[in-house]
Short mmCIF file of C-alpha atoms and ligand atoms in Angstrom, two decimals:
data_model
loop_
_atom_site.label_atom_id
_atom_site.label_comp_id
_atom_site.label_asym_id
_atom_site.label_seq_id
_atom_site.Cartn_x
_atom_site.Cartn_y
_atom_site.Cartn_z
CA MET H 564 -35.80 0.97 -3.04
CA ASN H 565 -33.97 4.43 -3.52
CA ALA H 566 -34.28 6.30 -7.01
CA PHE H 567 -31.28 5.27 -9.39
CA GLN H 568 -29.97 5.77 -12.80
CA PHE H 569 -27.93 2.98 -14.37
CA GLN H 570 -25.76 3.01 -17.60
CA ASN H 571 -22.97 0.62 -18.09
CA PRO H 572 -21.38 1.34 -21.69
CA THR H 573 -18.88 -1.76 -21.70
CA LYS H 574 -19.31 -4.29 -24.75
CA ILE H 575 -18.42 -7.59 -23.38
CA VAL H 576 -17.18 -10.07 -25.58
CA PHE H 577 -17.26 -13.63 -24.10
CA GLY H 578 -16.06 -17.01 -25.05
CA PRO H 579 -13.24 -19.11 -26.22
CA ASP H 580 -10.94 -17.57 -28.74
CA THR H 581 -12.54 -14.20 -28.64
CA VAL H 582 -9.13 -12.82 -28.56
CA GLU H 583 -9.23 -13.33 -32.34
CA LYS H 584 -12.04 -10.35 -32.60
CA LEU H 585 -9.39 -7.92 -30.73
CA GLY H 586 -8.15 -6.12 -34.18
CA GLU H 587 -11.73 -5.32 -35.00
CA LEU H 588 -12.49 -4.10 -31.37
CA VAL H 589 -9.49 -2.03 -31.29
CA GLN H 590 -9.66 -0.31 -35.03
CA PRO H 591 -12.24 2.35 -34.16
CA PHE H 592 -10.37 4.10 -31.70
CA GLY H 593 -7.06 4.88 -33.64
CA LYS H 594 -3.54 3.32 -34.49
CA THR H 595 -1.33 3.95 -31.57
CA VAL H 596 -1.85 1.73 -28.88
CA LEU H 597 -0.37 1.15 -25.27
CA LEU H 598 -0.36 -2.28 -24.20
CA VAL H 599 -0.56 -2.72 -20.45
CA TYR H 600 0.65 -6.02 -18.97
CA GLY H 601 1.92 -7.55 -15.74
CA SER H 602 5.04 -9.80 -14.79
CA GLY H 603 4.88 -11.88 -17.97
CA SER H 604 2.47 -14.78 -17.56
CA ILE H 605 0.75 -13.27 -20.84
CA LYS H 606 4.30 -14.18 -22.45
CA ARG H 607 4.47 -17.84 -21.22
CA THR H 608 0.86 -18.60 -22.04
CA GLY H 609 1.21 -17.26 -25.72
CA LEU H 610 -1.34 -14.66 -25.25
CA TYR H 611 1.26 -11.77 -25.87
CA ASP H 612 1.83 -13.09 -29.42
CA ARG H 613 -1.74 -13.68 -29.80
CA VAL H 614 -2.60 -9.78 -28.81
CA LEU H 615 0.43 -8.47 -31.09
CA SER H 616 -0.75 -10.46 -34.17
CA GLN H 617 -4.07 -8.99 -33.93
CA LEU H 618 -2.44 -5.58 -33.36
CA ASN H 619 -0.29 -5.83 -36.06
CA GLY H 620 -3.11 -7.11 -38.24
CA ILE H 621 -4.87 -3.68 -37.92
CA GLY H 622 -1.51 -1.77 -38.63
CA ALA H 623 -1.22 -0.44 -35.01
CA LYS H 624 1.84 0.92 -33.65
CA VAL H 625 2.21 -0.75 -30.14
CA LEU H 626 3.80 0.97 -27.35
CA GLU H 627 4.15 -1.29 -24.10
CA LEU H 628 3.92 -0.86 -20.29
CA PRO H 629 5.17 -4.21 -18.70
CA ASN H 630 5.65 -5.17 -15.30
CA VAL H 631 2.41 -3.53 -13.83
CA GLU H 632 2.67 -4.90 -9.90
CA PRO H 633 -0.10 -6.60 -8.18
CA ASN H 634 -1.56 -3.90 -6.16
CA PRO H 635 -0.51 -1.40 -9.01
CA ARG H 636 1.89 1.44 -8.14
CA LEU H 637 1.63 5.02 -8.87
CA THR H 638 5.15 5.26 -10.17
CA THR H 639 4.11 2.81 -12.77
CA VAL H 640 0.93 4.71 -13.71
CA LYS H 641 3.12 7.85 -14.03
CA LYS H 642 5.46 5.83 -16.28
CA GLY H 643 2.49 4.58 -18.60
CA ILE H 644 1.39 8.51 -18.66
CA GLU H 645 4.83 9.45 -19.81
CA ILE H 646 4.93 6.98 -22.63
CA SER H 647 1.35 7.79 -23.91
CA ARG H 648 1.85 11.65 -24.05
CA THR H 649 5.44 11.07 -25.44
CA HIS H 650 3.87 8.82 -28.15
CA LYS H 651 0.48 10.47 -28.58
CA VAL H 652 -1.28 7.27 -27.76
CA ASP H 653 -5.13 6.81 -28.90
CA PHE H 654 -5.86 3.60 -27.01
CA ILE H 655 -4.92 1.55 -24.11
CA LEU H 656 -5.13 -2.08 -23.99
CA ALA H 657 -4.90 -3.86 -20.69
CA VAL H 658 -4.19 -7.51 -20.61
CA GLY H 659 -4.58 -9.09 -17.21
CA GLY H 660 -6.08 -9.40 -13.78
CA GLY H 661 -7.47 -6.23 -11.87
CA SER H 662 -4.23 -4.67 -11.04
CA VAL H 663 -3.41 -4.39 -14.80
CA ILE H 664 -6.68 -3.04 -15.78
CA ASP H 665 -6.59 -0.34 -12.91
CA ALA H 666 -3.27 0.94 -14.07
CA ALA H 667 -4.48 1.20 -17.43
CA LYS H 668 -7.43 2.94 -16.25
CA ALA H 669 -5.27 5.16 -14.19
CA VAL H 670 -3.04 6.07 -17.03
CA ALA H 671 -6.18 6.82 -19.17
CA ALA H 672 -7.24 9.44 -16.55
CA GLY H 673 -3.86 10.93 -16.14
CA VAL H 674 -2.98 11.52 -19.88
CA PRO H 675 -5.07 14.37 -20.32
CA TYR H 676 -5.02 15.79 -16.62
CA GLU H 677 -2.51 18.58 -16.30
CA GLY H 678 -1.85 18.01 -12.62
CA ASP H 679 -0.70 14.83 -10.64
CA VAL H 680 -2.80 11.74 -11.37
CA TRP H 681 -2.84 11.04 -7.50
CA ASP H 682 -5.14 14.00 -7.25
CA PHE H 683 -8.00 11.75 -8.45
CA CYS H 684 -7.21 9.20 -5.55
CA ILE H 685 -7.27 12.00 -2.79
CA ARG H 686 -10.35 13.77 -4.04
CA LYS H 687 -8.37 17.10 -5.21
CA ALA H 688 -9.88 16.48 -8.80
CA VAL H 689 -12.24 14.81 -10.74
CA VAL H 690 -11.78 12.84 -13.89
CA ARG H 691 -13.36 14.89 -16.86
CA GLU H 692 -11.83 12.92 -19.74
CA ALA H 693 -9.70 9.90 -20.46
CA ILE H 694 -7.95 7.95 -23.37
CA PRO H 695 -10.25 5.03 -24.48
CA LEU H 696 -9.38 1.93 -23.13
CA GLY H 697 -10.07 -1.88 -23.84
CA THR H 698 -9.24 -5.02 -21.60
CA ILE H 699 -8.55 -8.79 -22.01
CA LEU H 700 -9.25 -10.30 -18.78
CA THR H 701 -6.90 -13.10 -17.65
CA LEU H 702 -8.35 -13.49 -13.88
CA ALA H 703 -11.63 -13.70 -12.30
CA ALA H 704 -12.02 -11.22 -9.39
CA THR H 705 -12.29 -7.51 -9.35
CA GLY H 706 -14.75 -6.69 -12.03
CA SER H 707 -12.54 -3.85 -13.27
CA GLU H 708 -13.32 -5.14 -16.94
CA MET H 709 -16.80 -3.92 -16.60
CA ASN H 710 -16.73 -0.86 -14.24
CA GLY H 711 -15.42 2.93 -13.87
CA ASN H 712 -13.36 2.01 -10.99
CA ALA H 713 -9.52 1.72 -10.18
CA VAL H 714 -7.35 1.44 -7.18
CA VAL H 715 -3.61 2.67 -7.12
CA SER H 716 -0.87 2.06 -4.37
CA ASN H 717 1.48 5.23 -3.48
CA TRP H 718 4.33 3.07 -2.06
CA GLU H 719 6.13 6.09 -0.97
CA GLU H 720 3.30 7.35 1.14
CA GLN H 721 1.98 3.67 2.01
CA GLN H 722 -1.48 4.70 0.86
CA LYS H 723 -3.95 2.62 -1.37
CA ARG H 724 -6.85 4.85 -2.73
CA GLY H 725 -9.53 4.44 -5.51
CA LEU H 726 -10.32 6.61 -8.17
CA GLY H 727 -13.43 6.30 -10.34
CA SER H 728 -15.39 8.21 -13.35
CA PRO H 729 -17.87 7.08 -16.06
CA HIS H 730 -15.16 7.87 -18.34
CA LEU H 731 -13.23 4.95 -17.07
CA TYR H 732 -15.59 1.98 -18.18
CA PRO H 733 -13.67 0.15 -20.77
CA LYS H 734 -15.15 0.34 -24.17
CA PHE H 735 -14.84 -3.52 -24.52
CA SER H 736 -13.47 -6.36 -22.29
CA ILE H 737 -12.56 -9.65 -23.87
CA LEU H 738 -13.77 -12.35 -21.47
CA ASP H 739 -12.26 -15.81 -22.41
CA PRO H 740 -12.58 -18.13 -19.44
CA THR H 741 -9.76 -20.30 -20.90
CA LEU H 742 -7.32 -17.73 -20.36
CA THR H 743 -8.14 -18.12 -16.82
CA TYR H 744 -6.85 -21.97 -16.82
CA THR H 745 -3.26 -20.84 -15.56
CA VAL H 746 -4.47 -18.78 -12.74
CA PRO H 747 -2.58 -20.32 -9.63
CA GLN H 748 -4.60 -21.82 -6.75
CA ASP H 749 -3.86 -18.99 -4.43
CA GLN H 750 -5.02 -16.29 -6.98
CA THR H 751 -8.38 -18.41 -7.69
CA VAL H 752 -9.09 -18.49 -3.99
CA ASN H 753 -8.17 -14.43 -3.94
CA GLY H 754 -10.36 -14.03 -6.62
CA THR H 755 -13.49 -16.04 -5.29
CA VAL H 756 -13.00 -14.26 -1.87
CA ASP H 757 -12.91 -10.92 -3.96
CA ILE H 758 -16.16 -11.76 -5.84
CA MET H 759 -17.94 -12.81 -2.82
CA SER H 760 -16.93 -9.44 -1.00
CA HIS H 761 -18.19 -7.31 -3.57
CA VAL H 762 -21.54 -8.87 -3.45
CA PHE H 763 -21.18 -8.58 0.41
CA GLU H 764 -20.83 -4.83 0.28
CA GLN H 765 -23.98 -4.36 -1.84
CA TYR H 766 -26.01 -7.09 0.02
CA PHE H 767 -25.60 -6.08 3.48
CA SER H 768 -27.62 -2.63 3.18
CA ARG H 769 -30.19 -1.00 5.45
CA THR H 770 -32.24 -0.11 2.23
CA ALA H 771 -35.41 -2.09 2.15
CA ASP H 772 -37.87 -3.72 -0.39
CA THR H 773 -35.22 -4.74 -2.99
CA PRO H 774 -35.95 -8.34 -3.41
CA LEU H 775 -34.87 -8.59 -6.94
CA GLN H 776 -31.17 -6.98 -6.00
CA GLU H 777 -31.02 -9.02 -2.91
CA ARG H 778 -31.58 -12.33 -5.20
CA PHE H 779 -29.37 -11.29 -7.54
CA CYS H 780 -26.72 -10.93 -4.79
CA GLU H 781 -27.53 -14.35 -3.48
CA SER H 782 -27.59 -16.08 -6.87
CA ILE H 783 -23.98 -14.72 -7.48
CA LEU H 784 -22.77 -15.96 -4.13
CA LEU H 785 -24.23 -19.36 -4.66
CA THR H 786 -22.75 -19.64 -8.16
CA VAL H 787 -19.30 -18.66 -6.82
CA ILE H 788 -19.57 -21.22 -3.90
CA GLU H 789 -20.51 -24.19 -6.34
CA ASN H 790 -17.90 -23.24 -8.95
CA ALA H 791 -14.84 -22.22 -6.82
CA ALA H 792 -14.24 -25.83 -5.42
CA LYS H 793 -14.85 -27.03 -8.98
CA ALA H 794 -12.13 -24.66 -10.50
CA LEU H 795 -9.73 -25.34 -7.67
CA ALA H 796 -9.93 -28.91 -8.30
CA VAL H 797 -9.90 -29.16 -12.17
CA PRO H 798 -8.33 -25.76 -13.15
CA ASP H 799 -9.26 -26.11 -16.90
CA ASP H 800 -12.70 -27.14 -15.94
CA TYR H 801 -14.33 -24.61 -18.67
CA ALA H 802 -17.75 -24.62 -17.25
CA ALA H 803 -16.40 -23.64 -13.45
CA ARG H 804 -14.11 -20.99 -15.05
CA ALA H 805 -16.57 -19.50 -17.42
CA ASN H 806 -19.16 -19.22 -14.31
CA LEU H 807 -16.65 -17.68 -12.03
CA MET H 808 -15.63 -15.27 -14.61
CA TRP H 809 -19.21 -14.19 -15.41
CA ALA H 810 -20.00 -14.13 -11.72
CA GLY H 811 -17.04 -11.67 -11.05
CA THR H 812 -17.95 -9.21 -13.99
CA MET H 813 -21.52 -9.25 -12.52
CA ALA H 814 -20.62 -8.81 -9.11
CA LEU H 815 -19.00 -5.44 -9.78
CA ASN H 816 -20.34 -3.90 -13.10
CA GLY H 817 -21.17 -0.66 -12.36
CA GLY H 818 -23.52 -1.29 -9.51
CA LEU H 819 -26.33 -3.38 -11.67
CA ILE H 820 -27.00 -5.93 -8.94
CA SER H 821 -27.63 -3.04 -6.22
CA VAL H 822 -29.24 -0.18 -8.14
CA GLY H 823 -31.39 1.68 -5.48
CA VAL H 824 -29.60 -0.11 -2.76
CA GLN H 825 -27.15 1.79 -0.30
CA ASN H 826 -23.90 0.08 -0.47
CA ASP H 827 -21.34 -0.33 2.38
CA TRP H 828 -17.73 -0.68 1.26
CA ALA H 829 -16.17 -0.42 4.66
CA SER H 830 -14.37 -3.81 4.63
CA HIS H 831 -12.77 -2.79 1.47
CA GLY H 832 -11.77 0.37 3.00
CA ILE H 833 -10.31 -1.50 5.92
CA GLU H 834 -8.45 -3.82 3.54
CA HIS H 835 -6.95 -1.17 1.37
CA GLU H 836 -5.05 0.09 4.68
CA ILE H 837 -3.69 -3.53 5.25
CA SER H 838 -2.46 -4.05 1.72
CA ALA H 839 -1.11 -0.28 1.64
CA ILE H 840 1.33 -1.12 4.26
CA TYR H 841 1.89 -4.88 3.89
CA ASP H 842 1.26 -5.18 0.34
CA ILE H 843 -0.70 -8.30 0.52
CA PRO H 844 -3.42 -9.61 -2.14
CA HIS H 845 -6.37 -7.92 -1.89
CA GLY H 846 -8.59 -11.07 -1.95
CA ALA H 847 -6.54 -12.45 0.91
CA GLY H 848 -7.00 -9.53 3.07
CA LEU H 849 -10.85 -9.63 2.53
CA ALA H 850 -10.88 -13.11 3.67
CA VAL H 851 -9.41 -12.44 7.13
CA VAL H 852 -11.37 -9.15 7.65
CA PHE H 853 -15.08 -9.54 6.21
CA PRO H 854 -16.12 -12.21 8.67
CA ASN H 855 -15.11 -9.96 11.63
CA TRP H 856 -16.82 -6.94 10.14
CA MET H 857 -19.73 -9.30 9.83
CA LYS H 858 -19.57 -10.17 13.60
CA ALA H 859 -19.16 -6.69 14.82
CA VAL H 860 -22.30 -5.30 12.66
CA PHE H 861 -24.59 -7.97 12.27
CA GLN H 862 -26.83 -6.88 15.34
CA GLU H 863 -27.40 -3.60 12.85
CA ARG H 864 -29.78 -5.65 10.87
CA LEU H 865 -30.46 -9.18 12.11
CA ASP H 866 -32.98 -9.92 9.63
CA ARG H 867 -30.62 -9.58 6.40
CA PHE H 868 -27.81 -11.63 8.18
CA VAL H 869 -30.84 -14.25 8.87
CA GLN H 870 -31.73 -14.25 5.23
CA TYR H 871 -28.16 -14.84 4.26
CA ALA H 872 -27.73 -17.78 6.29
CA VAL H 873 -30.91 -19.52 5.32
CA ARG H 874 -30.59 -18.74 1.46
CA VAL H 875 -26.92 -18.80 0.86
CA TRP H 876 -25.82 -21.39 3.23
CA GLY H 877 -28.91 -23.44 3.69
CA ILE H 878 -28.81 -22.97 7.61
CA ASP H 879 -32.17 -24.42 9.20
CA PRO H 880 -33.30 -21.74 11.29
CA THR H 881 -35.91 -23.93 13.24
CA GLY H 882 -34.99 -23.82 17.06
CA LYS H 883 -32.59 -21.15 16.89
CA THR H 884 -33.02 -17.39 17.66
CA ASP H 885 -32.23 -15.01 14.90
CA GLU H 886 -28.93 -14.32 16.44
CA GLU H 887 -27.95 -17.92 16.49
CA THR H 888 -29.16 -18.30 12.68
CA ALA H 889 -26.96 -15.32 11.84
CA LEU H 890 -23.84 -16.14 13.71
CA ALA H 891 -24.48 -19.77 12.13
CA GLY H 892 -24.01 -17.88 8.59
CA ILE H 893 -21.19 -15.81 9.53
CA ALA H 894 -19.51 -19.18 10.62
CA ALA H 895 -20.30 -20.63 7.37
CA THR H 896 -18.67 -17.85 5.64
CA ARG H 897 -15.61 -18.34 7.43
CA ALA H 898 -15.49 -22.21 6.92
CA PHE H 899 -15.96 -21.80 3.47
CA PHE H 900 -13.07 -19.36 2.96
CA THR H 901 -10.97 -21.84 5.37
CA SER H 902 -12.20 -24.89 2.91
CA ILE H 903 -10.80 -23.31 -0.24
CA GLY H 904 -7.49 -22.26 1.49
CA ALA H 905 -7.96 -18.77 2.15
CA PRO H 906 -6.36 -17.10 5.30
CA SER H 907 -8.25 -16.16 8.31
CA ARG H 908 -5.98 -14.25 10.35
CA LEU H 909 -3.53 -11.15 9.62
CA ALA H 910 -0.92 -13.47 11.79
CA ASP H 911 -1.14 -15.64 8.69
CA PHE H 912 1.06 -12.88 6.80
CA GLY H 913 3.25 -12.35 10.16
CA ILE H 914 1.36 -8.79 10.40
CA GLY H 915 1.23 -7.82 14.14
CA SER H 916 -0.48 -4.99 15.93
CA GLU H 917 2.41 -2.44 15.31
CA HIS H 918 0.34 -0.29 12.89
CA LEU H 919 -3.48 -0.93 14.01
CA ASP H 920 -3.92 2.57 15.15
CA ARG H 921 -2.40 4.11 11.99
CA MET H 922 -4.43 1.81 9.57
CA ALA H 923 -7.64 2.72 11.47
CA GLU H 924 -6.59 6.36 11.57
CA GLU H 925 -6.03 6.19 7.82
CA ALA H 926 -9.18 4.48 7.04
CA VAL H 927 -11.38 7.02 8.32
CA ARG H 928 -9.10 9.82 7.04
CA PHE H 929 -12.23 11.11 4.99
CA GLY H 930 -14.63 10.64 7.73
CA SER H 931 -16.64 7.48 9.15
CA ILE H 932 -16.77 4.44 6.61
CA GLY H 933 -19.57 2.34 5.77
CA SER H 934 -23.58 2.60 5.71
CA PHE H 935 -24.76 -0.56 7.13
CA LYS H 936 -23.04 0.59 10.37
CA LYS H 937 -21.07 3.95 10.11
CA LEU H 938 -17.62 2.90 11.37
CA GLU H 939 -15.41 5.47 13.62
CA LYS H 940 -11.68 5.13 14.15
CA GLN H 941 -12.20 2.82 17.35
CA ASP H 942 -14.67 0.45 15.35
CA VAL H 943 -12.18 -0.06 12.71
CA ARG H 944 -9.40 -0.67 15.19
CA ASP H 945 -11.75 -3.27 16.81
CA ILE H 946 -12.22 -5.15 13.43
CA LEU H 947 -8.51 -5.00 12.88
CA GLU H 948 -7.96 -6.37 16.38
CA LEU H 949 -10.29 -9.05 15.89
CA SER H 950 -8.41 -9.96 12.70
CA LEU H 951 -4.92 -10.22 14.28
N1 NAD M 1533 -11.35 -1.65 -10.03
C1 NAD M 1533 -11.99 -2.47 -9.40
O1 NAD M 1533 -13.40 -2.25 -9.36
C2 NAD M 1533 -11.54 -3.38 -8.12
C3 NAD M 1533 -12.10 -4.17 -7.42
C4 NAD M 1533 -11.51 -4.80 -6.20
C5 NAD M 1533 -10.14 -4.73 -6.48
N2 NAD M 1533 -9.30 -4.01 -7.14
C6 NAD M 1533 -7.95 -3.97 -6.91
O2 NAD M 1533 -7.43 -4.80 -7.95
C7 NAD M 1533 -6.20 -5.68 -7.62
C8 NAD M 1533 -6.23 -6.98 -7.70
O3 NAD M 1533 -6.63 -7.54 -8.99
P1 NAD M 1533 -6.69 -9.00 -9.21
O4 NAD M 1533 -7.23 -9.34 -7.82
O5 NAD M 1533 -7.57 -9.18 -10.23
O6 NAD M 1533 -5.20 -9.69 -9.38
P2 NAD M 1533 -3.83 -9.30 -9.80
O7 NAD M 1533 -4.50 -8.39 -11.01
O8 NAD M 1533 -3.14 -8.35 -8.82
O9 NAD M 1533 -3.21 -10.56 -10.19
C9 NAD M 1533 -2.88 -11.35 -9.22
C10 NAD M 1533 -1.62 -12.28 -10.01
O10 NAD M 1533 -2.35 -13.07 -10.75
C11 NAD M 1533 -1.41 -13.13 -11.90
N3 NAD M 1533 -2.26 -13.32 -13.02
C12 NAD M 1533 -2.98 -12.98 -13.54
N4 NAD M 1533 -3.84 -13.65 -14.74
C13 NAD M 1533 -3.04 -14.53 -14.50
C14 NAD M 1533 -3.12 -16.07 -15.59
N5 NAD M 1533 -4.08 -16.19 -16.54
N6 NAD M 1533 -2.42 -16.98 -15.14
C15 NAD M 1533 -1.45 -16.98 -14.29
N7 NAD M 1533 -1.14 -15.70 -13.42
C16 NAD M 1533 -2.09 -14.74 -13.62
C17 NAD M 1533 -0.98 -11.69 -12.15
O11 NAD M 1533 0.34 -11.61 -12.85
C18 NAD M 1533 -0.30 -11.57 -10.41
O12 NAD M 1533 0.59 -12.07 -10.09
C19 NAD M 1533 -5.93 -4.93 -6.09
O13 NAD M 1533 -5.11 -3.71 -6.46
C20 NAD M 1533 -7.41 -4.38 -5.72
O14 NAD M 1533 -7.21 -3.37 -4.79
C21 NAD M 1533 -9.86 -3.12 -8.18
#
C-alpha cells in the first residue's frame, strides 16, 4: 500500500424527505443563491417547488441557471459565472445528476478566477478558491456529489476535459433515493455502468497488499450488480434505489475505496474523447469501452483479473488456466452490461472509424494514459477499434 492522506469534507444527508432540510443547510453560507438545474425534470416532479419553498423560507434571493445539458457545456458554465458575478452570488445549489453538479462546480471555480475557466481544464491554471456549493442528487452515477471533480465539454473545440480541486467538494449533498424513482431505464443503466466503471478504475491496479481497498471495490460491484436489476424491474423499489445511490457515492468519493492505491482512469480518458465528438451518454460509452480495455490489458496482472472473476462473478477456476478464468470474468462483465440493456459497440450509436485517429491522439494529448498498463496513441486506437 502506498502512503496517503485522505479527507472528505462533504456532509451527506441521506434519506426520504431530506430536501426539507435544505433551508437549514444553506443558511450558513449566505442569502444569494444560484440554483443550477437541467432540462426541467425537477419541475415535472415537483422538486423545483420544494427547493424554492425551502430557499424562500430562509429569505434567500434565488438566481437560476437552467437547461444545463447532459455533458455540460463550457458556454453554459460561462453563463453561470456571469450571473454569479453580476448578482454577487454567495452559494451555488446544484439540483440534478452529475452534469448539473459538474456545471455548478465549474461555475464555483470560475467566479473568483480572472482568466478563462477553461484554463482549469487544460491545466493552464489551478483552482485556488471557489464559491461554496451544495447539491441535491437526482441520479445515482457519478459520485460528483461527494468529490472535488467536474467534467466540462468545450463543444466548439470538441473537447471534454476534467477539472478538480479540494475547493470543489460540495459543502453538503442531499441524497433522497425517492428522487431517483423517475430516472428513465436508459439512464439507470448508464448510471449503473458508470458506478461500476469508477470502481474498475481503482480496482485494476498494480499496487500490492491492499486487501481492504480491494474488498471495498468488490462489495460495491456486488451491491450494484444485485440492485441494478431490481431498480430496473421496479423503478420505485426504495431499497434498490437507496443501495444504488449510496454505492454511486462511495464508488467515487474522493478516493476512500482506493486510498494508497494507484488508479488507472485510461478508460474514462478514452470515453471522454468519444463523447467530446459524439455527445453520447458517459455511462453508455463506458459500457462499450471498458470490457475492451480489460481484454487489452488483463495479461499485465493476471492475478487481479482472476480475483475479479472469482470474487465478483463467482467463476469457478477449477480446471481452468488463469487466463481462461480472467477471460471468463471479462465475458461476464460484458454479459451483465448486455443483460441490463447497455450498448456494446460504437456502431450502436452509428459511430464508425472516421475519427479514431483524432480520438486516440487527443486521449494522449498530455502523455500516455493509465497506469495498470500505460497506453500510447496506438494502444488507445486499438481499443477504440475493438469497440467499433
Ligand atoms: N464529477 C465526477 O466525478 C464525474 C464522474 C463521472 C462522470 N462525470 C460526468 O457527469 C456527466 C454525466 O452525469 P450523470 O451520469 O449523472 O447524468 P446526467 O446528469 O447527464 O443526467 C442524465 C439525464 O438524466 C436526467 N435526469 C437526472 N435525474 C433525473 C430524475 N430524477 N428523473 C428523470 N430524469 C433525470 C437528466 O435530465 C439528463 O437528461 C458526464 O458529463 C460525465 O462525464 C462526472
